[in-house]
mmCIF file of C-alpha atoms and ligand atoms in Angstrom:
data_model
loop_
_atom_site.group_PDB
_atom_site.id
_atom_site.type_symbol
_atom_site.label_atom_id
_atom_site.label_comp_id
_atom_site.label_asym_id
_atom_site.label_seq_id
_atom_site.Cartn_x
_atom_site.Cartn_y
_atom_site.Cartn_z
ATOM 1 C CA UNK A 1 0.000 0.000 0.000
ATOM 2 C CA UNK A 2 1.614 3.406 -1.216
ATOM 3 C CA UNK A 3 -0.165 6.783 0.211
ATOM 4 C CA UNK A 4 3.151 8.561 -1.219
ATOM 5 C CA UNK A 5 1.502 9.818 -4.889
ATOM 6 C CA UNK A 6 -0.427 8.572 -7.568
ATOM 7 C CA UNK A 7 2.428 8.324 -9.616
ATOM 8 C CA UNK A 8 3.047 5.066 -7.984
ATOM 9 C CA UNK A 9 0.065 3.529 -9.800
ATOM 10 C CA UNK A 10 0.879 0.038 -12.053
ATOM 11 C CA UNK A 11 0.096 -0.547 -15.622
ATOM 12 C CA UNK A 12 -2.733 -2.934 -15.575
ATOM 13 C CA UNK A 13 -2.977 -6.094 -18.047
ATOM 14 C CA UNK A 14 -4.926 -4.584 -20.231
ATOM 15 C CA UNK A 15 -2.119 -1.998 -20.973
ATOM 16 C CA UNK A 16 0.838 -4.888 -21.199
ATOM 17 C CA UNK A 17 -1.073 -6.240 -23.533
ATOM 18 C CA UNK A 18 -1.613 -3.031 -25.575
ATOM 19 C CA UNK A 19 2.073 -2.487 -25.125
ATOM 20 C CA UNK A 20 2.875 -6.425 -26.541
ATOM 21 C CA UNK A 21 1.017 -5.499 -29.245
ATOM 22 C CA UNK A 22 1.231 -1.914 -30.152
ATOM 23 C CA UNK A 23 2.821 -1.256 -33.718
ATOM 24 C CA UNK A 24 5.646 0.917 -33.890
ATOM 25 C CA UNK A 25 8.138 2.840 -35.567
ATOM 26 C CA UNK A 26 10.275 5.778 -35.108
ATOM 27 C CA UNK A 27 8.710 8.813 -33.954
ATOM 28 C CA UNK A 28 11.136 11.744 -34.555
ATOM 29 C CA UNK A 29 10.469 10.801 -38.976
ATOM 30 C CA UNK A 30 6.863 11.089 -37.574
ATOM 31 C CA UNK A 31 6.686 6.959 -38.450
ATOM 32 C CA UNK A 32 5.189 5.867 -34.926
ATOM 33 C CA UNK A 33 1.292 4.705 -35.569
ATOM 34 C CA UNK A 34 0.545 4.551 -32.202
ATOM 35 C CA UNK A 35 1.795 7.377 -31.487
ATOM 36 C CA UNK A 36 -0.150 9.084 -33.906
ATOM 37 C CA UNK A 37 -2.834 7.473 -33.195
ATOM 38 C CA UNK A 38 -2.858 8.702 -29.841
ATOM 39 C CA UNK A 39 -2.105 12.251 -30.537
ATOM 40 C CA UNK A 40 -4.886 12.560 -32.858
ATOM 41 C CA UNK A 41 -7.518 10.932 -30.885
ATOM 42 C CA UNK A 42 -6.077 13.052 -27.622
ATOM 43 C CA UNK A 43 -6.766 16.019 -29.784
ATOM 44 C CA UNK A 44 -10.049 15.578 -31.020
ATOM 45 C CA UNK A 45 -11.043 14.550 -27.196
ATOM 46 C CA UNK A 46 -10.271 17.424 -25.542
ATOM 47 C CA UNK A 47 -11.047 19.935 -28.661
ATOM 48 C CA UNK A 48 -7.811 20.950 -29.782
ATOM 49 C CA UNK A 49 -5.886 21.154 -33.031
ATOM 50 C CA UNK A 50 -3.205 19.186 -31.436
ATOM 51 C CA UNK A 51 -1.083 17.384 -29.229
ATOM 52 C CA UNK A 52 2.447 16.109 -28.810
ATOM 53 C CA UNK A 53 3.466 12.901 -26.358
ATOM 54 C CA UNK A 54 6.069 13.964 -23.929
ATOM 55 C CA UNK A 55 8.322 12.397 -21.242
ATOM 56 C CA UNK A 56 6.880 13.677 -18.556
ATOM 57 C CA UNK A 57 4.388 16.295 -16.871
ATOM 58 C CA UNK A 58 7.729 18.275 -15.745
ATOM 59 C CA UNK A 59 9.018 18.211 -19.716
ATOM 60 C CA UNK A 60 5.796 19.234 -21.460
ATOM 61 C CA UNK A 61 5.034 22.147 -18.875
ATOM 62 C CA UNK A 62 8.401 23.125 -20.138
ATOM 63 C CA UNK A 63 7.797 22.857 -23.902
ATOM 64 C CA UNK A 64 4.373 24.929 -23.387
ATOM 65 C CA UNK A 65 6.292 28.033 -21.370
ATOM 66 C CA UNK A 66 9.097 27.296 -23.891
ATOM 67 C CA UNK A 67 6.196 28.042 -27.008
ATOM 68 C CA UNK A 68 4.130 30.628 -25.338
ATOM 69 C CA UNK A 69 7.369 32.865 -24.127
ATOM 70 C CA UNK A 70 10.980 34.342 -25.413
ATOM 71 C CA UNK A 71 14.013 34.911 -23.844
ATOM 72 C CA UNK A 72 12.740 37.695 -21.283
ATOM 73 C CA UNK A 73 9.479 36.947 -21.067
ATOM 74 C CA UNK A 74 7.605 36.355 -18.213
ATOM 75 C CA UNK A 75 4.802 34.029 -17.101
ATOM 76 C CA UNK A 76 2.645 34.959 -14.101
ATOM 77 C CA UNK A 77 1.772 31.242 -11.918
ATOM 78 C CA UNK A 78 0.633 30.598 -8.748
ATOM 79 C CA UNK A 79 3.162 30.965 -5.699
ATOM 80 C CA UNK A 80 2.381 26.876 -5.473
ATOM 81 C CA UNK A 81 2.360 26.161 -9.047
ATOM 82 C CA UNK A 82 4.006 22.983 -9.831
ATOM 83 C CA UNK A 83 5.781 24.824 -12.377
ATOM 84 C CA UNK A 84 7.289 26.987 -10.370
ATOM 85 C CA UNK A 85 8.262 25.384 -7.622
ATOM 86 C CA UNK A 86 8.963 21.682 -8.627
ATOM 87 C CA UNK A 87 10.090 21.769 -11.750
ATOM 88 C CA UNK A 88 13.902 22.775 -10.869
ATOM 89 C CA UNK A 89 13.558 26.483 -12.310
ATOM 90 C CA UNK A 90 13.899 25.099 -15.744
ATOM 91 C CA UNK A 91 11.668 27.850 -17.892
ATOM 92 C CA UNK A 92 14.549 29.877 -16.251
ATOM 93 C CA UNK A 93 17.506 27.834 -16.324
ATOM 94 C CA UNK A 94 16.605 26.725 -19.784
ATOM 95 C CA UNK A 95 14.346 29.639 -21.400
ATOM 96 C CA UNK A 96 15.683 32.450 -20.179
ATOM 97 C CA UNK A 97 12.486 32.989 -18.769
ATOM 98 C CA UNK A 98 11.487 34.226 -16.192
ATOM 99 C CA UNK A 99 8.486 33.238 -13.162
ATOM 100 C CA UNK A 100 6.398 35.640 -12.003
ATOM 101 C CA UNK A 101 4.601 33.909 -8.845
ATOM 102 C CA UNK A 102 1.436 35.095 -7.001
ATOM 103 C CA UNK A 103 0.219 34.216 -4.221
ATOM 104 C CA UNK A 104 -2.472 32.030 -4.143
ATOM 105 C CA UNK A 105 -5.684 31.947 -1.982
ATOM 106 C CA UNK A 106 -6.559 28.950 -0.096
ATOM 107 C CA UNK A 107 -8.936 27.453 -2.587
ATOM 108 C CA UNK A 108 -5.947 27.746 -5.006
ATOM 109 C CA UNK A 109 -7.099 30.054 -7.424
ATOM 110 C CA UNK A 110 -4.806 33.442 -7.834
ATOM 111 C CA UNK A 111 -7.001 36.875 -7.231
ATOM 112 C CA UNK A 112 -7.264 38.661 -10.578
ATOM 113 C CA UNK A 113 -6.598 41.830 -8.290
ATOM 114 C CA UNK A 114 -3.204 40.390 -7.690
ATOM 115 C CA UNK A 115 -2.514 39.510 -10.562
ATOM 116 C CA UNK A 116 -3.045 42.728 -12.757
ATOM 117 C CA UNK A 117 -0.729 44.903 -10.362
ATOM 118 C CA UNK A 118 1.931 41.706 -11.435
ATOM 119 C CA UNK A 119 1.606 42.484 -15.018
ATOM 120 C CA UNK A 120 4.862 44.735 -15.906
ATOM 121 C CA UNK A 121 4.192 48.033 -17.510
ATOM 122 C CA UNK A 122 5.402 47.884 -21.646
ATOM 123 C CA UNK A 123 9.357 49.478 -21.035
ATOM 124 C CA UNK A 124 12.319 48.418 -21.413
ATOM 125 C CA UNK A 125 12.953 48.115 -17.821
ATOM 126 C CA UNK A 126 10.371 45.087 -17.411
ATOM 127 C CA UNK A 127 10.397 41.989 -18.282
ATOM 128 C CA UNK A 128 7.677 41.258 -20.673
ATOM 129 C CA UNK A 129 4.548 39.759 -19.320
ATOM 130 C CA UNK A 130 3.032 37.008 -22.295
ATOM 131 C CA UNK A 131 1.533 34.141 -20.146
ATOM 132 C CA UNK A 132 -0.887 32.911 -17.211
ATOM 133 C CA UNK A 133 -0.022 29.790 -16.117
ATOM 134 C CA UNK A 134 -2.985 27.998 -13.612
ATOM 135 C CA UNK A 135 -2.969 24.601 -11.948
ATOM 136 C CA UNK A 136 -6.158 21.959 -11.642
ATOM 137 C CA UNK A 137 -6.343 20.315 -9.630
ATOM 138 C CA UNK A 138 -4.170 22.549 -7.594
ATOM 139 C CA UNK A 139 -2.800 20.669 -4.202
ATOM 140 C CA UNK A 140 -5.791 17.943 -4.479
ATOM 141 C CA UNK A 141 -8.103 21.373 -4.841
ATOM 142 C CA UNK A 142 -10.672 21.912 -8.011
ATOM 143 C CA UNK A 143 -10.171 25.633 -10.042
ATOM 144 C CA UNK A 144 -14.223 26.509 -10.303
ATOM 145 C CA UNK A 145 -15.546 26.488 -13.708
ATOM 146 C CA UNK A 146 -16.819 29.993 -13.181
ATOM 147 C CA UNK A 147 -12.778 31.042 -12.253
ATOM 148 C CA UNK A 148 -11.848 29.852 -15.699
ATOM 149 C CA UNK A 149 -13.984 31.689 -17.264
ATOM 150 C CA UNK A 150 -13.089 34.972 -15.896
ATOM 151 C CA UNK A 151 -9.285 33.637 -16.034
ATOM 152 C CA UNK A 152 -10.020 33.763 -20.080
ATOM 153 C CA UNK A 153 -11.803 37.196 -20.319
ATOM 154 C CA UNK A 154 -8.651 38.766 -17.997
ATOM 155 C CA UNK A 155 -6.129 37.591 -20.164
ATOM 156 C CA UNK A 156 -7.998 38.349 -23.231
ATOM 157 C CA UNK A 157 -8.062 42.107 -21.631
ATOM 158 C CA UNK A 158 -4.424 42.142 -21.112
ATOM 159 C CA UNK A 159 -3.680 39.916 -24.280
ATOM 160 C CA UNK A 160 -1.798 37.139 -22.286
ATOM 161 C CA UNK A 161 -1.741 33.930 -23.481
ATOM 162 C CA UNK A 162 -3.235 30.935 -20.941
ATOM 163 C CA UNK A 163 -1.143 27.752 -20.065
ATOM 164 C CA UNK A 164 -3.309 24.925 -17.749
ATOM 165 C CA UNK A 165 -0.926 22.353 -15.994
ATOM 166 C CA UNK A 166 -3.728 20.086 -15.891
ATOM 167 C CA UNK A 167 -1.698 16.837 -14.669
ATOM 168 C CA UNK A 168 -4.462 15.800 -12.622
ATOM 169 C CA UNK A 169 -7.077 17.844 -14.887
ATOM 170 C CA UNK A 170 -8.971 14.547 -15.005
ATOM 171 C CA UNK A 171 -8.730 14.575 -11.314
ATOM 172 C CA UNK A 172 -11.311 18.344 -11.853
ATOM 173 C CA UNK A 173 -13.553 16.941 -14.450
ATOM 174 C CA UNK A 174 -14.290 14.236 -11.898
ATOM 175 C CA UNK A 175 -14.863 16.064 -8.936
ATOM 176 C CA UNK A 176 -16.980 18.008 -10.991
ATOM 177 C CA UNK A 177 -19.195 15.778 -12.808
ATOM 178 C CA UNK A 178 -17.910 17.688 -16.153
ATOM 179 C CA UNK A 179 -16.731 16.763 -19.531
ATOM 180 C CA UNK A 180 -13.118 17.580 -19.595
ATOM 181 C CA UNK A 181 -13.567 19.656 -22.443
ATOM 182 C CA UNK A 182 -15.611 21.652 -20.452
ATOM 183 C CA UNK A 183 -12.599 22.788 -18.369
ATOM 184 C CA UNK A 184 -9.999 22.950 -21.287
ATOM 185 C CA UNK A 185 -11.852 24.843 -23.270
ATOM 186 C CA UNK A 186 -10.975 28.166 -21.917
ATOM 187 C CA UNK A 187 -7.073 27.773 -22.392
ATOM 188 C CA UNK A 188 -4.508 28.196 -25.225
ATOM 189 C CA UNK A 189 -2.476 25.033 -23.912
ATOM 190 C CA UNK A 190 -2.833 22.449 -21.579
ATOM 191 C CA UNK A 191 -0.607 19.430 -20.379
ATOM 192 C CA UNK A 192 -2.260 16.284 -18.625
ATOM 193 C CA UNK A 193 -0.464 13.658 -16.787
ATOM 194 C CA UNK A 194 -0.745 9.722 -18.254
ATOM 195 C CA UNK A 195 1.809 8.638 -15.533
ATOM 196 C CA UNK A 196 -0.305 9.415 -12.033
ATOM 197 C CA UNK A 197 -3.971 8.516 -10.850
ATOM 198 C CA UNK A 198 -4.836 7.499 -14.808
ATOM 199 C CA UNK A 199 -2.577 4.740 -14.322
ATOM 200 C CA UNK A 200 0.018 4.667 -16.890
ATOM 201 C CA UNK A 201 3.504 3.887 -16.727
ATOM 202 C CA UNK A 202 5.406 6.702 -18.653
ATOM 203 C CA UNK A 203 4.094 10.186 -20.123
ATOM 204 C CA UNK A 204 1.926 13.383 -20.303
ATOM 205 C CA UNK A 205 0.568 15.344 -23.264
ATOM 206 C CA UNK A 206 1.087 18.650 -24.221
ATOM 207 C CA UNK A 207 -1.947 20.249 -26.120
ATOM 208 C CA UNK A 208 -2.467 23.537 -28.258
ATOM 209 C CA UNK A 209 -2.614 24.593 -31.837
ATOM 210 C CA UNK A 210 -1.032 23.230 -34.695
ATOM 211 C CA UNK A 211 1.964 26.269 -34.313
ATOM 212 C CA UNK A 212 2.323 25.606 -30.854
ATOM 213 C CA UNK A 213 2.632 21.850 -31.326
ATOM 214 C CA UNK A 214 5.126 22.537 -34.048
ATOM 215 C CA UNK A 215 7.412 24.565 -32.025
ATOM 216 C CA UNK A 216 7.051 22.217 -29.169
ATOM 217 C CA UNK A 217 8.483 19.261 -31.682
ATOM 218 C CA UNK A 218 11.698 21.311 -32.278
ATOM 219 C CA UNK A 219 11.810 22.118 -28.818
ATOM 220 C CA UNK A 220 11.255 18.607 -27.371
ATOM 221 C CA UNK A 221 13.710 17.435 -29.775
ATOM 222 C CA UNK A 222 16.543 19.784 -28.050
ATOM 223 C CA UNK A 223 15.603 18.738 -24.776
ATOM 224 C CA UNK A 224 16.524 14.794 -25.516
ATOM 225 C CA UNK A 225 12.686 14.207 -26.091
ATOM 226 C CA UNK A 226 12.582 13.088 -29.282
ATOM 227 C CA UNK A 227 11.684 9.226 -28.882
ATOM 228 C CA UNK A 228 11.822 6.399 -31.221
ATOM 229 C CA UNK A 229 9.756 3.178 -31.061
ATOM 230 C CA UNK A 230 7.748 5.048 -27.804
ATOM 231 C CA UNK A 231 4.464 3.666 -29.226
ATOM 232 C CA UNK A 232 5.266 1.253 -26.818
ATOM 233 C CA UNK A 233 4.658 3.762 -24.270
ATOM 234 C CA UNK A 234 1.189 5.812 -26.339
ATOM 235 C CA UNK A 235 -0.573 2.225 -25.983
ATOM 236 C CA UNK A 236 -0.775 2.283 -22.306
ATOM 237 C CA UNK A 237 -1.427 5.942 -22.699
ATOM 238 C CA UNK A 238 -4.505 5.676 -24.247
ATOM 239 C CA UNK A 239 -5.597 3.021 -22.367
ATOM 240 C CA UNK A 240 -5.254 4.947 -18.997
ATOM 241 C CA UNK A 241 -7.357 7.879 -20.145
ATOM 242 C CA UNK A 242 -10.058 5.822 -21.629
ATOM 243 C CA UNK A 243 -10.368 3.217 -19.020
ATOM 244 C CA UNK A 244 -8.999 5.133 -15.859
ATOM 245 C CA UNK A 245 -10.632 8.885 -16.176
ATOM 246 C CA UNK A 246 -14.132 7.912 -15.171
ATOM 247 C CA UNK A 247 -13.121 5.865 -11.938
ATOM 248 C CA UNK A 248 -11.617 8.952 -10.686
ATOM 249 C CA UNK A 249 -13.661 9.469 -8.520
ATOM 250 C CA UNK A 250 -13.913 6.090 -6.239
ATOM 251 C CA UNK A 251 -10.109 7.956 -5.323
ATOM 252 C CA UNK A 252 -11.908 11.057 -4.173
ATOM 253 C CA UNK A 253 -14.332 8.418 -2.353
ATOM 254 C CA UNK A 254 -11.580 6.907 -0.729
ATOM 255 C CA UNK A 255 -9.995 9.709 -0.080
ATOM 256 C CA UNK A 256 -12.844 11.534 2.060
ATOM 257 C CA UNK A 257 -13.468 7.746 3.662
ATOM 258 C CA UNK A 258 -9.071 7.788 4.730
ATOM 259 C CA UNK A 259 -9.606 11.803 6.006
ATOM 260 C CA UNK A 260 -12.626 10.522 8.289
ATOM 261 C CA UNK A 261 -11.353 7.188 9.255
ATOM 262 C CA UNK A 262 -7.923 9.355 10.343
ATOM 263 C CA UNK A 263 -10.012 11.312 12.365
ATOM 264 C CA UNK A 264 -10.362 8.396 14.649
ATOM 265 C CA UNK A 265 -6.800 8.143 14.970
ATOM 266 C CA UNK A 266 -5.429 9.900 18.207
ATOM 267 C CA UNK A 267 -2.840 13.141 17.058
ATOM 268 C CA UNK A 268 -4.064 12.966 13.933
ATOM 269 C CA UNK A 269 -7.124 15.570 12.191
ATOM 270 C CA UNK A 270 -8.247 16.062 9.232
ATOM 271 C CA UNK A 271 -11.247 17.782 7.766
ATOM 272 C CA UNK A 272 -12.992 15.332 5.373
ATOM 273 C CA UNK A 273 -15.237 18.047 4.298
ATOM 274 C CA UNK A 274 -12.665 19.978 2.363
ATOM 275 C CA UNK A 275 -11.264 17.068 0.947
ATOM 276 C CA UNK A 276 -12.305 17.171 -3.055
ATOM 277 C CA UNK A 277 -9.953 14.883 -4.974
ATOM 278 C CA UNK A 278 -7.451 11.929 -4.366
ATOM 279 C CA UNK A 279 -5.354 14.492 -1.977
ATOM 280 C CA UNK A 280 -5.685 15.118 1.693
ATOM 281 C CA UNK A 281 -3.401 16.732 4.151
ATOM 282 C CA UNK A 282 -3.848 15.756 7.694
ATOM 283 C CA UNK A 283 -2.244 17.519 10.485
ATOM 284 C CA UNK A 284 -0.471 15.512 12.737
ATOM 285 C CA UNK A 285 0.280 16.523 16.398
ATOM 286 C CA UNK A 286 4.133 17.334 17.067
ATOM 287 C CA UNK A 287 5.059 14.591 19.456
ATOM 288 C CA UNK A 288 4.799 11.582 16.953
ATOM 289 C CA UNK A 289 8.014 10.547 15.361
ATOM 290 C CA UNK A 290 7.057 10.363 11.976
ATOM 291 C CA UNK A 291 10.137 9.266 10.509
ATOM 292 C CA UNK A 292 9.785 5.916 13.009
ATOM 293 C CA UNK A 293 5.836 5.752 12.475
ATOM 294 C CA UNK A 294 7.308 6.276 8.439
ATOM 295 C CA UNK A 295 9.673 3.202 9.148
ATOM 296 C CA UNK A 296 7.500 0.956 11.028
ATOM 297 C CA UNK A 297 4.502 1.232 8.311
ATOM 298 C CA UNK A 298 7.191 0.648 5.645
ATOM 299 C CA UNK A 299 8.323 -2.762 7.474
ATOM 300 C CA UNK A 300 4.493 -4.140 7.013
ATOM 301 C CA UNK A 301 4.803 -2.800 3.301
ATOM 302 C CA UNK A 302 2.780 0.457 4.022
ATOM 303 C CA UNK A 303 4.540 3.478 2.632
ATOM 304 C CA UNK A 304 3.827 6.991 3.778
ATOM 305 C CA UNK A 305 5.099 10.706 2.748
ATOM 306 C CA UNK A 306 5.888 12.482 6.196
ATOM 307 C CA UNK A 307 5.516 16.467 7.040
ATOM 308 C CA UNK A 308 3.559 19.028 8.082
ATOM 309 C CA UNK A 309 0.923 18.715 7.302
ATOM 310 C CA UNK A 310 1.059 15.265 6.094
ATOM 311 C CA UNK A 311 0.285 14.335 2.630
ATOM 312 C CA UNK A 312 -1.738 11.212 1.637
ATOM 313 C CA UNK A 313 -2.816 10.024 -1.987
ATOM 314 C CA UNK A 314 -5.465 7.722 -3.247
ATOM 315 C CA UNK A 315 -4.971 5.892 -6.248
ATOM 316 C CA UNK A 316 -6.419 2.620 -8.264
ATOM 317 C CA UNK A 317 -3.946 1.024 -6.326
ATOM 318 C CA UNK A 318 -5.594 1.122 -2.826
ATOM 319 C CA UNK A 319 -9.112 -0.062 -2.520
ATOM 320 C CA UNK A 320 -11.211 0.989 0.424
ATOM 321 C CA UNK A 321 -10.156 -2.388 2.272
ATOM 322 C CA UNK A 322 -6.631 -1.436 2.149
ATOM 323 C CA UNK A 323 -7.542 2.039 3.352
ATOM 324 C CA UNK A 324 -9.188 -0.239 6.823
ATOM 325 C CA UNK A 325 -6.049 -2.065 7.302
ATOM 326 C CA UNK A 326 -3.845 1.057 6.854
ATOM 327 C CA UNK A 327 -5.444 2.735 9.725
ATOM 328 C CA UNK A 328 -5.134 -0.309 12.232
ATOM 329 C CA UNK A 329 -1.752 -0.681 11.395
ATOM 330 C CA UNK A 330 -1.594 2.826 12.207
ATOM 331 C CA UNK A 331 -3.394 2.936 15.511
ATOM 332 C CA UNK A 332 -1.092 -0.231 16.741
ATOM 333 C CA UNK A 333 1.901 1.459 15.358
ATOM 334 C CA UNK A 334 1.432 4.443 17.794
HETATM 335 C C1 PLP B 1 3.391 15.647 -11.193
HETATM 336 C C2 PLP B 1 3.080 17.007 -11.647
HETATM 337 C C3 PLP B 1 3.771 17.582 -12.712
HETATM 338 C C4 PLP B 1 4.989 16.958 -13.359
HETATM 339 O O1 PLP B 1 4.827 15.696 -13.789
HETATM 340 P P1 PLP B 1 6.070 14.676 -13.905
HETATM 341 O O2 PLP B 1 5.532 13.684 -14.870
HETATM 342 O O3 PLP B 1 6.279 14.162 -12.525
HETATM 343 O O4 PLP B 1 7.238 15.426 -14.429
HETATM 344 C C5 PLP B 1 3.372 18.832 -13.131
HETATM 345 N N1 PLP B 1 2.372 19.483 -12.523
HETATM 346 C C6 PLP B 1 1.699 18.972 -11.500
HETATM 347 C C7 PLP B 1 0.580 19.745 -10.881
HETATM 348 C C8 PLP B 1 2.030 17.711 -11.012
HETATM 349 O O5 PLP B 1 1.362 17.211 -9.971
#
């Protein structure tokens, strides 16, 4: 049992077999049909032009702030954005771009207030201001529809361009009870995650228009991106969104079921309530020893992500059984 991420999830059978069986060929001549096969359907899914198969969440989050912005640019993100804090600074370290982060409220959308007075005036002493980058789910938490649509109209008033890291996007539409175009819709580019709570083993997408894809070839291609025979890897892909995105949310289920069963668990709280998606934080009181509680769980093959507040994830690879067992381990482990 893994509480660490979702990104610990297993390809199922169905997606080794895919894998077995996928044809191939070699991607960077544009020769790969399941690769193509998965970009196109990805596109047509979520209403784009199109979209490009990339490494990883962290490397296609790159290639969109590597599209949207030039050397001095800047792109305005939340103060918690993934993509500015996790993501080893590499818009800057390999753009020459640079983060501008704001502040985010506790429901993880970024006032609009705030983020106007961010925008640099047009003069050579600025920077120049060319994106809004948002997160959704943003720490487990759902971006309301009704903040996406305002998000649109302000950067169509300041003629930004608007960049969703949607790894766990999926994650939204299910907590929602939403088509995911219905979320996507209102952004220039967006980037899902194949690799966490949809269950497959390697690789995000990267989606926009047919320019923005283009430049994001060249620009995966001088990152190391550009894969061969990785049709291997766009079976399973495919797989994970149309098999995995609809059980969602027995995570968030699970999720609000651990938060109330931790409840019961002495120096630990939780508020299931605000629990929306496969994250939940619990605070946990100061004199456990995580790091031993950490060590003892791991010796009964329970692994857990310690801080404060501590971090748990629900995935397809703990069922609600597991989720009972987890918590008496933990009560006899204290
Ligand atoms: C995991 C994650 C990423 C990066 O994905 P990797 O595949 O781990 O590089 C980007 N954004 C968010 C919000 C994430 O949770």
């Amino acid at each position: 049992m893994d509480f660490r991420s979702d990104t610990v999830t297993r390809p199922s059978d169905a997606m080794r077999q895919a894998m077995a069986n996928a044809p191939v060929g070699d991607d960077v001549y544009g020769d790969d049909p399941s690769i193509n096969d998965l970009e196109q359907w990805a596109a047509e899914q979520h209403g784009f032009e199109a979209a490009l198969f990339c490494s990883s969440g962290t490397q296609a989050n790159l290639l969109a702030l590597l599209c949207h912005c030039e050397r001095g640019d800047e792109y305005l993100c939340g103060q918690q954005a993934h993509n500015y804090r996790f993501e080893g600074g590499g818009a800057a370290v390999l753009g020459s771009i640079q983060p501008q982060p704001v502040e985010n409220d506790p429901d993880g959308t970024i006032p609009f207030s705030k983020l106007e007075a961010a925008i640099k005036p047009d003069d050579l002493h600025f920077a120049r201001t060319r994106l809004l980058s948002l997160e959704n789910t943003i720490n487990g938490k759902v971006l309301p529809l009704s903040y996406l649509a305002e998000a649109r109209a302000f950067v169509d008033q300041h003629n930004l361009a608007l960049h969703l890291d949607g790894a766990r996007v999926y994650n939204a539409a299910a907590a929602l009870d939403v088509d995911i175009t219905e979320i996507v819709k209102y952004f220039d580019s967006f980037t899902i995650c194949l690799s966490k709570g949809l269950g497959a083993p390697v690789g995000s997408l990267l989606l926009g228009d047919q320019a923005l894809i283009k430049k994001a070839i060249r620009w995966r291609k001088m990152l190391g991106g550009g894969m061969r025979q990785a049709g291997i890897l766009a079976a399973a892909a495919k797989i994970a969104i149309q098999e995995n995105a609809t059980r969602l949310r027995e995570d968030h289920e699970n999720s609000r079921y651990l938060a109330a069963q931790l409840n019961t668990v002495p120096g630990f709280s939780t508020k299931p309530e605000f629990v929306e998606t496969n994250i939940l934080f619990a605070k946990v009181d100061s004199h456990i020893n995580q790091t031993a509680l950490a060590e003892t769980l791991k010796n009964q093959g329970i692994l857990i992500s310690t801080g404060h507040p501590m971090r748990l994830v629900t995935h397809l690879d703990v069922s609600r059984d597991d989720i009972d067992d987890f918590i008496s381990a933990l009560k006899a482990a204290l």
